PDB file of C-alpha atoms in Angstrom:
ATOM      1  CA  UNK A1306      90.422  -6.588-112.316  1.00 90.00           C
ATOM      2  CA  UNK A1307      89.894  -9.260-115.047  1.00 96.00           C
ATOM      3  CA  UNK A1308      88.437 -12.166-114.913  1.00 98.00           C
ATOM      4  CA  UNK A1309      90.405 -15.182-116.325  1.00 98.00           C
ATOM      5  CA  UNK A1310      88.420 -18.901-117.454  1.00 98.00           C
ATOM      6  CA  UNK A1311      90.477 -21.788-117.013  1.00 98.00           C
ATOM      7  CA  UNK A1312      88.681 -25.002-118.817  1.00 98.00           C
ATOM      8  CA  UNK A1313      88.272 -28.458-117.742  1.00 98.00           C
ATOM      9  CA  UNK A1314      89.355 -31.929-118.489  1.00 98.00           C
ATOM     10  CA  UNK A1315      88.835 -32.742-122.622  1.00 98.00           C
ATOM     11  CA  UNK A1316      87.825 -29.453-123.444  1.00 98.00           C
ATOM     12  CA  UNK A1317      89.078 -25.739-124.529  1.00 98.00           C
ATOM     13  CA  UNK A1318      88.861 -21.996-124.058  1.00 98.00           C
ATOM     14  CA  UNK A1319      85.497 -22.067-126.222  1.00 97.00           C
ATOM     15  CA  UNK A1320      83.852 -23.410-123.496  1.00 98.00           C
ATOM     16  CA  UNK A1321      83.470 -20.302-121.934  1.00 98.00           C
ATOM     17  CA  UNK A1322      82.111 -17.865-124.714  1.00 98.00           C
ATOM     18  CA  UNK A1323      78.868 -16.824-123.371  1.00 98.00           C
ATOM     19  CA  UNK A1324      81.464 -16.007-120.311  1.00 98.00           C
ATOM     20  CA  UNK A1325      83.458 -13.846-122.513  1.00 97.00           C
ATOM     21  CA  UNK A1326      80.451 -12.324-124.321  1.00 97.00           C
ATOM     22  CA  UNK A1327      79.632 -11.105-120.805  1.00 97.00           C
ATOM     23  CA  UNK A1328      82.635 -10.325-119.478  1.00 97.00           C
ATOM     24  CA  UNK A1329      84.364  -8.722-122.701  1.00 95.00           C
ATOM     25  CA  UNK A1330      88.453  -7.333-121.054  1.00 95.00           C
ATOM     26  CA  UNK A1331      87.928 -11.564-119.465  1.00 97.00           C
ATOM     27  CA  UNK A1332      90.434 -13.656-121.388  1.00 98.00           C
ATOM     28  CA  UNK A1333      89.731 -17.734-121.591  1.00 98.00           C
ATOM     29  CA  UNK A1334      92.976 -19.592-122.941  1.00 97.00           C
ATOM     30  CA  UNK A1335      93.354 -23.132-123.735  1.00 98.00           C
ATOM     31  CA  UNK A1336      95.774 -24.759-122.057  1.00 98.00           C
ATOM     32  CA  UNK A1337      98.704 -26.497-123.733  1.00 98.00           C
ATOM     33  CA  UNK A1338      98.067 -29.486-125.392  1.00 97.00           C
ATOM     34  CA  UNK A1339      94.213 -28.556-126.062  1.00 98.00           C
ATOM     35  CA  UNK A1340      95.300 -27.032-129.638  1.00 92.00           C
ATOM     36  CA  UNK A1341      98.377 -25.666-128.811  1.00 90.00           C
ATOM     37  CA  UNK A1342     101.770 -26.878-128.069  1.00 94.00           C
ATOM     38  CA  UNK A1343     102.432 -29.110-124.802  1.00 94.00           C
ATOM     39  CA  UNK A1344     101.352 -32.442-123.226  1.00 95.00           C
ATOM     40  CA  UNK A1345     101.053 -31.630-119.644  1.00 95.00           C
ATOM     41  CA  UNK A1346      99.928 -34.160-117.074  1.00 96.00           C
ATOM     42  CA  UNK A1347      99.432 -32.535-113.904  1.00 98.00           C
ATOM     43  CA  UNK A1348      97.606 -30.072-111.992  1.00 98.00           C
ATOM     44  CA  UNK A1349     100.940 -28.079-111.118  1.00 98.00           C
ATOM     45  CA  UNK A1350     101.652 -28.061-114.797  1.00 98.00           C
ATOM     46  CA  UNK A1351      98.743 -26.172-115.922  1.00 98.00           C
ATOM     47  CA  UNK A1352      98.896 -24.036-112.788  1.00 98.00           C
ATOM     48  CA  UNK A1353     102.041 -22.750-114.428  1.00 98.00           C
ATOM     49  CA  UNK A1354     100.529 -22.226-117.541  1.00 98.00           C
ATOM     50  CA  UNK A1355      97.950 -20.171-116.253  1.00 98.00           C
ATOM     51  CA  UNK A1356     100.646 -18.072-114.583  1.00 98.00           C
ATOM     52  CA  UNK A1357     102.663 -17.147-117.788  1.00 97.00           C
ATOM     53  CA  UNK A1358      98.846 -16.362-119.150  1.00 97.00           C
ATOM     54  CA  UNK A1359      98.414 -13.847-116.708  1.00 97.00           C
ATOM     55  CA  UNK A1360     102.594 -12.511-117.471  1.00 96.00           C
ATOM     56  CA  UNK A1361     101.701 -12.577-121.373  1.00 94.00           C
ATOM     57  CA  UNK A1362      98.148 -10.714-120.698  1.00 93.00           C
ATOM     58  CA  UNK A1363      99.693  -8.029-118.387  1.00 95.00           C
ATOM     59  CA  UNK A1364      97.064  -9.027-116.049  1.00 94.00           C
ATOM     60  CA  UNK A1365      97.727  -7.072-112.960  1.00 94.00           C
ATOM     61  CA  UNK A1366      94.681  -8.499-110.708  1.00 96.00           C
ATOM     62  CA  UNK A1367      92.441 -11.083-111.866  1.00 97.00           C
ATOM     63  CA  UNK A1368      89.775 -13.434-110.771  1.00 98.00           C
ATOM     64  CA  UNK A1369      90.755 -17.229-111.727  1.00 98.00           C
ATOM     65  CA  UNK A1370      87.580 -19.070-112.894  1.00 98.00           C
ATOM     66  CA  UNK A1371      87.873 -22.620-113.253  1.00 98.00           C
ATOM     67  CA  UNK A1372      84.851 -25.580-114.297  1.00 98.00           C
ATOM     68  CA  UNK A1373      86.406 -29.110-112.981  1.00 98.00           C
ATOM     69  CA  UNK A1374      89.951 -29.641-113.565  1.00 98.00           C
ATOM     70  CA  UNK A1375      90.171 -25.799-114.201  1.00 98.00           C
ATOM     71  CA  UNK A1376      89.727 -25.076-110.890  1.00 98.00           C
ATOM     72  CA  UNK A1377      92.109 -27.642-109.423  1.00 98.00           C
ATOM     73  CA  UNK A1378      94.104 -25.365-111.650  1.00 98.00           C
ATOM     74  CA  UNK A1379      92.852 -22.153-110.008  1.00 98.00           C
ATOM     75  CA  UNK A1380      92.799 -23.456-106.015  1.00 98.00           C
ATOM     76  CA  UNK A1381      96.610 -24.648-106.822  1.00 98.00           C
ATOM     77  CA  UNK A1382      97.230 -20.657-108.173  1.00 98.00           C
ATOM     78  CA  UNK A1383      95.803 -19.426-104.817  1.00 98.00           C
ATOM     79  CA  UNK A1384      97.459 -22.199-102.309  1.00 98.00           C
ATOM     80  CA  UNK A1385     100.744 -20.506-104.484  1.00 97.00           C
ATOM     81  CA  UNK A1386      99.735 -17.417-103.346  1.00 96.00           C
ATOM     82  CA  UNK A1387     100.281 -15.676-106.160  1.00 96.00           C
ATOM     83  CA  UNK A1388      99.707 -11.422-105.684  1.00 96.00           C
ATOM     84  CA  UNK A1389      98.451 -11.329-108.805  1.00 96.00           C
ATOM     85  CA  UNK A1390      94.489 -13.198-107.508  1.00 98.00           C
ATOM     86  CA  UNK A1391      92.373 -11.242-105.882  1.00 98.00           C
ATOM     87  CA  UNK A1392      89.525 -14.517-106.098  1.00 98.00           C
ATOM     88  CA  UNK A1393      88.857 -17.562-106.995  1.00 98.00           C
ATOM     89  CA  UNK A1394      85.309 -19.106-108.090  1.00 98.00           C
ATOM     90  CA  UNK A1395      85.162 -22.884-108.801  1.00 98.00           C
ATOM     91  CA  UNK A1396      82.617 -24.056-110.968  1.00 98.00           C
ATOM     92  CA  UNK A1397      81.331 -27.784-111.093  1.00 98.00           C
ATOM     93  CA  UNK A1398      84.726 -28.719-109.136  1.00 98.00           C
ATOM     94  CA  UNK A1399      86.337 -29.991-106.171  1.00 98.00           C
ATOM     95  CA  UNK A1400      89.051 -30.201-103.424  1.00 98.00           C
ATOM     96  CA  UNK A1401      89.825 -33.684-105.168  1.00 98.00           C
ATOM     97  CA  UNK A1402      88.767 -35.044-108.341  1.00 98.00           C
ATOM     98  CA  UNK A1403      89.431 -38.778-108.140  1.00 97.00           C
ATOM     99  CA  UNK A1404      87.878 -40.625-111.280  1.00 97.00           C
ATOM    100  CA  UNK A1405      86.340 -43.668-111.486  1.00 94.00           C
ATOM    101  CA  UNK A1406      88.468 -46.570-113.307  1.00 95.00           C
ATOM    102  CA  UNK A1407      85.714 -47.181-115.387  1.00 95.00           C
ATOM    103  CA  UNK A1408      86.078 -43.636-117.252  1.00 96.00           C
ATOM    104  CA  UNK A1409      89.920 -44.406-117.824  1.00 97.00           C
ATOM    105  CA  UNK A1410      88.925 -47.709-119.094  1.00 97.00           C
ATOM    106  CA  UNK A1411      86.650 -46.389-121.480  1.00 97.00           C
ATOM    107  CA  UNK A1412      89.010 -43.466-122.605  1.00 98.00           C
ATOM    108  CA  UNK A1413      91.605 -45.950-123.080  1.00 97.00           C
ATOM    109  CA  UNK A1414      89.325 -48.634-125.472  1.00 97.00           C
ATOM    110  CA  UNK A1415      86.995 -46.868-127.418  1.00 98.00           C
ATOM    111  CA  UNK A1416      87.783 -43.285-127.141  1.00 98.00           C
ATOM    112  CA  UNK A1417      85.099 -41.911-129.641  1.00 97.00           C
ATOM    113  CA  UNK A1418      82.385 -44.173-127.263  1.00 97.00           C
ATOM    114  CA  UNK A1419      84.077 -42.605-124.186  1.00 97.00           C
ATOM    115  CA  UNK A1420      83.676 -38.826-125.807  1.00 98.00           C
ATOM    116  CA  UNK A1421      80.063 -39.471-126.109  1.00 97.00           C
ATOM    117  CA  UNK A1422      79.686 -40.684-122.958  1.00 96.00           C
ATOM    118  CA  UNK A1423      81.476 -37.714-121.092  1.00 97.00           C
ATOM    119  CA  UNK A1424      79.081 -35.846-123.049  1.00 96.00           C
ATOM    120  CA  UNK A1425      76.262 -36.783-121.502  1.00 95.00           C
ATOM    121  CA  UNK A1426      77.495 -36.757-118.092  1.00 96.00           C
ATOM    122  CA  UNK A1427      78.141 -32.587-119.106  1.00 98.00           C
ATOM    123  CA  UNK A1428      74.461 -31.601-118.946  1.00 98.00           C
ATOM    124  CA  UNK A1429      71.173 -32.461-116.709  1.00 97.00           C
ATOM    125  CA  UNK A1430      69.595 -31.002-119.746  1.00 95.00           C
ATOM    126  CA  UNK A1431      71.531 -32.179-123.110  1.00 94.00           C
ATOM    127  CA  UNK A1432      70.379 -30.486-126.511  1.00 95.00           C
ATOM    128  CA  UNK A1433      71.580 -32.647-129.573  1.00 95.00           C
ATOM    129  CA  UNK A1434      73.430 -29.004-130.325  1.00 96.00           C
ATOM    130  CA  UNK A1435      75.089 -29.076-126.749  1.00 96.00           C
ATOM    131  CA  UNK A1436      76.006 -32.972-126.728  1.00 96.00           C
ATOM    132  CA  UNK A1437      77.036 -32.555-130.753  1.00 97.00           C
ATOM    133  CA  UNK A1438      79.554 -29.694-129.395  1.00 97.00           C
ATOM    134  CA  UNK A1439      81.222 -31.224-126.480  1.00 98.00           C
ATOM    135  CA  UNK A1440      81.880 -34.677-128.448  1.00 98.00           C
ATOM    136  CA  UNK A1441      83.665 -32.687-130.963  1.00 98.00           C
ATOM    137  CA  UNK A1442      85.665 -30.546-128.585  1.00 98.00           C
ATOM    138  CA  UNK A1443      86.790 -33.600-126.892  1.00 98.00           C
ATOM    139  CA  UNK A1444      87.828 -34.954-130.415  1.00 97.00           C
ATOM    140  CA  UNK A1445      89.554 -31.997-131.111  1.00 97.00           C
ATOM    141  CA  UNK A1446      91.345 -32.187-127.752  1.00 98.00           C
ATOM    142  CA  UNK A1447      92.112 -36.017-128.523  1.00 98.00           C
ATOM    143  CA  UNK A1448      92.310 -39.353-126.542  1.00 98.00           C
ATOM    144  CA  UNK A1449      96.150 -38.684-125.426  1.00 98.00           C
ATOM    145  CA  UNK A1450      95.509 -35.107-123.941  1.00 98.00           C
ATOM    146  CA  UNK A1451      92.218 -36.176-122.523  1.00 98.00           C
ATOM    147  CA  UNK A1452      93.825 -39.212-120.891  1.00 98.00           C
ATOM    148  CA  UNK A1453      96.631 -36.798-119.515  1.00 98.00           C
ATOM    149  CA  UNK A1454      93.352 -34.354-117.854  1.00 98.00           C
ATOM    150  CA  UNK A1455      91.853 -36.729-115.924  1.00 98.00           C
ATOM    151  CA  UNK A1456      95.166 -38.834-114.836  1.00 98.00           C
ATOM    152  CA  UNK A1457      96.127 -34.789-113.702  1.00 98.00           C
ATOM    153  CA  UNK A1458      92.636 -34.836-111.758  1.00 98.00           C
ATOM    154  CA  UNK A1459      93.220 -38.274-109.987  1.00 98.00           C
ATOM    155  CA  UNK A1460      96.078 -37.240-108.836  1.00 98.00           C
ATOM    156  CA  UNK A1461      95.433 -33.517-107.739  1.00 98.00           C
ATOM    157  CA  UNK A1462      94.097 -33.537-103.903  1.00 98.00           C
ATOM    158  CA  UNK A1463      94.588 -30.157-102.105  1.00 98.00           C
ATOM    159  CA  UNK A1464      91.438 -30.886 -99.313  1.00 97.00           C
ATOM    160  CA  UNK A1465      93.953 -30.911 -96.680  1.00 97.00           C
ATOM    161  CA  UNK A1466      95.468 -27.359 -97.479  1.00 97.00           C
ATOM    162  CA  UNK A1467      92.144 -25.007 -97.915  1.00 98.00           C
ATOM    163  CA  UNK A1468      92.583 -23.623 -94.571  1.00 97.00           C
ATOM    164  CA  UNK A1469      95.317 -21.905 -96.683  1.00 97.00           C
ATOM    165  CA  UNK A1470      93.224 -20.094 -99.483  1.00 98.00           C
ATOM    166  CA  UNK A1471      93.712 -16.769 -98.366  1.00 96.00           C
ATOM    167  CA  UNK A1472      91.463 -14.659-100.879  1.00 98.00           C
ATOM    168  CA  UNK A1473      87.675 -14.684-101.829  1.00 98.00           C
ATOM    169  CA  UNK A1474      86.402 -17.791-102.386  1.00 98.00           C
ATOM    170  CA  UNK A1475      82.748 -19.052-104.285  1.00 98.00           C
ATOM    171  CA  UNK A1476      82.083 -22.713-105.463  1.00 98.00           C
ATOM    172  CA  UNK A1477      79.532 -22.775-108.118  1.00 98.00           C
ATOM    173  CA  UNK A1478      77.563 -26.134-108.579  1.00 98.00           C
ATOM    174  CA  UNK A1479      74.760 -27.783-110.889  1.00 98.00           C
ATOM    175  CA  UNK A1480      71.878 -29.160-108.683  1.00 98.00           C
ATOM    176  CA  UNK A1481      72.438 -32.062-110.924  1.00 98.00           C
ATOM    177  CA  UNK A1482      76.081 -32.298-111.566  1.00 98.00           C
ATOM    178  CA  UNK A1483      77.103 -36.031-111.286  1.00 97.00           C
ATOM    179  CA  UNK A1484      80.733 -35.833-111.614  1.00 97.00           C
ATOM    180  CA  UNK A1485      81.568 -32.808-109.158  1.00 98.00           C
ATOM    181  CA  UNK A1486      77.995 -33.006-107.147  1.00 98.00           C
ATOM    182  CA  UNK A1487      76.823 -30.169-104.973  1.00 98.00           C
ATOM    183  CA  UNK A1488      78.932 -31.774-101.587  1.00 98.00           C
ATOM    184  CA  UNK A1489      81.888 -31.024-103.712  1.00 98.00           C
ATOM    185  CA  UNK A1490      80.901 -27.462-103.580  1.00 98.00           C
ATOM    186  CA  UNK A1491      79.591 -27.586-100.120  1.00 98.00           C
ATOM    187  CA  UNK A1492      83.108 -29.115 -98.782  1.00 98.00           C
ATOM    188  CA  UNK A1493      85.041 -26.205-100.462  1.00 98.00           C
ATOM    189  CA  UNK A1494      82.722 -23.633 -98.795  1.00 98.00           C
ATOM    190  CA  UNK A1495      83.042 -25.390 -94.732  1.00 98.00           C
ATOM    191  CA  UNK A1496      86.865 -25.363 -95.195  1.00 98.00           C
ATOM    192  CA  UNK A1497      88.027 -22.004 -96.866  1.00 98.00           C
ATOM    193  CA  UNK A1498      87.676 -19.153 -94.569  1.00 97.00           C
ATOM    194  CA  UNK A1499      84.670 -16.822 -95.701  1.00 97.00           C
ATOM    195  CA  UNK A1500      83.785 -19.451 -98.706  1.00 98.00           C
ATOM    196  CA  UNK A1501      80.123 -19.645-100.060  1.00 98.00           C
ATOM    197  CA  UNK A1502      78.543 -22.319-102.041  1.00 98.00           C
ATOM    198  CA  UNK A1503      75.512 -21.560-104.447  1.00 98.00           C
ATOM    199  CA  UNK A1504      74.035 -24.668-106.082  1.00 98.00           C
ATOM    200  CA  UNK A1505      72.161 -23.793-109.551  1.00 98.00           C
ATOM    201  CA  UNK A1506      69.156 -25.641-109.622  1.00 98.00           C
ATOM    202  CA  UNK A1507      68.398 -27.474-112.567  1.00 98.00           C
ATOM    203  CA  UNK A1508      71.722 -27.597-114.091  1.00 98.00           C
ATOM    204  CA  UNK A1509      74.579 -29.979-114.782  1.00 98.00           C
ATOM    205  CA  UNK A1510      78.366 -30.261-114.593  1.00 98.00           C
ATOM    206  CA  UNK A1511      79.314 -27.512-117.164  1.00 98.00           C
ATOM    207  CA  UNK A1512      76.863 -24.805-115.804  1.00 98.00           C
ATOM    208  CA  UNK A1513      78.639 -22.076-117.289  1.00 98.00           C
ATOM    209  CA  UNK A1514      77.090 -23.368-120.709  1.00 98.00           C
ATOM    210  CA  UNK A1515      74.165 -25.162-119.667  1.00 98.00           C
ATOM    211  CA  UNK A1516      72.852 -21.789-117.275  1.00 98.00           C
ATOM    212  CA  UNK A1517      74.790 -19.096-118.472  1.00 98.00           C
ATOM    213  CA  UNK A1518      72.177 -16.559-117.164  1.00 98.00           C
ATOM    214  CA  UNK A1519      73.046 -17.712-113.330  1.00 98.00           C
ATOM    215  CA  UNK A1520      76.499 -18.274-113.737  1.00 98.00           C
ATOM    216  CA  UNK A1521      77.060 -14.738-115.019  1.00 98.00           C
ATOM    217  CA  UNK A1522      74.975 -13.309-112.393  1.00 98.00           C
ATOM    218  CA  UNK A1523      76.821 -15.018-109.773  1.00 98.00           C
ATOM    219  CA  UNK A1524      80.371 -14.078-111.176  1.00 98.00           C
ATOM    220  CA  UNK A1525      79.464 -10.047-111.202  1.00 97.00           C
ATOM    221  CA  UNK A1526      78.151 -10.192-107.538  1.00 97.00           C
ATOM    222  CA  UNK A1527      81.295 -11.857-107.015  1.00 98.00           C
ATOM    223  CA  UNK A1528      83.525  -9.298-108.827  1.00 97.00           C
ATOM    224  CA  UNK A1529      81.159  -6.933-107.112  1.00 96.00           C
ATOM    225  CA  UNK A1530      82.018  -8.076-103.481  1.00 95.00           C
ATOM    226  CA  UNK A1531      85.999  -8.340-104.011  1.00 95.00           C
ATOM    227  CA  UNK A1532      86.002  -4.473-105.880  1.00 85.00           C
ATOM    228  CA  UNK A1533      82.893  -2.422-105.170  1.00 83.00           C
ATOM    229  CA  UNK A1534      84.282   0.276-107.861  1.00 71.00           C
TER     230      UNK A1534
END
């Protein structure tokens, strides 16, 4: 069973490298239009992309892993059904990602001011190295793409439909996560049968790379649970 790390809005697969350092037969890709080919706009759309990742990989069973718009990406996999998941953990996400006009706004006039800004809503705990990082990612990504990722998360509402999940489910969450806070987590875990929520304490909305330590802890006893072998 491999685990597979689906980014959020703005960023890419790098995202995820302590992840991968952990978890070494885990793959992370980026998703079209975050340095490769495409300009999807949806949820759905990267949903399929993730699904021709797991063809191209030869992934027989995986875990999807998804931070924010990533794991719209992964709860729209498992509403699909797909026999390929065997569980889903959603880190620093939700059920529905609506976005404040103010962030398009700001995406949409300054876009450089806007990248700095979504930096610092990343991390309770920003390092100049950290904040340097994601600002640059973003760039890389680029306003258009970017613009497309959180349009996709507006839109994307599947809160009426997790009665449906039918694998493992665990919702991951920074204690101090102030675009996807903890209730986002919390809402996931009341509504999908057998679903737990575990809040890191001290942490922010990319806790994969802000508490690495925890997050990788969490994911094994997760792996653990599904496939005790």
């Amino acid at each position: 069973m491999r685990l597979v790390f689906i980014h959020g809005a703005g960023c890419t697969g790098e995202v995820w490298e302590a992840q991968r350092r952990s978890f070494p037969e885990s793959i992370a890709p980026s998703l079209p239009g975050h340095g490769k080919p495409g300009s999807p706009d949806t949820i759905e759309a990267f949903a399929d992309a993730i699904e021709r990742e797991l063809e191209n990989h030869e992934v027989g069973e995986a875990v999807l892993c998804g931070n924010s718009m990533g794991g719209a990406v992964a709860l729209q996999i498992a509403l699909r059904q797909n026999p390929r998941v065997r569980g889903i953990v959603l880190i620093d996400s939700g059920a529905k990602l609506r976005v404040a006009p103010e962030i398009f706004d700001a995406l949409e006039d300054d876009f450089a001011a806007a990248a700095h800004m979504l930096a610092g809503y990343f991390f309770a705990n920003p390092t100049p190295e950290r904040s340097a990082a994601a600002v640059a990612m973003l760039a890389r990504v680029g306003q258009a793409q970017t613009i497309r990722d959180f349009r996709a998360c507006d839109a994307f509402d599947a809160s009426g439909r997790l009665a449906n999940i039918r694998v493992p489910t665990l919702a991951i969450c920074g204690e101090r996560d102030v675009m996807t806070p903890p209730k986002f987590a919390q809402f996931i875990a009341d509504r999908v049968p057998g679903a737990k929520a575990r809040i890191l304490a001290d942490t922010g909305h990319l806790a994969m790379v802000e508490n690495p330590a925890e997050t990788n802890a969490a994911l094994r006893a997760f792996v653990t649970m599904i496939d005790p072998d």
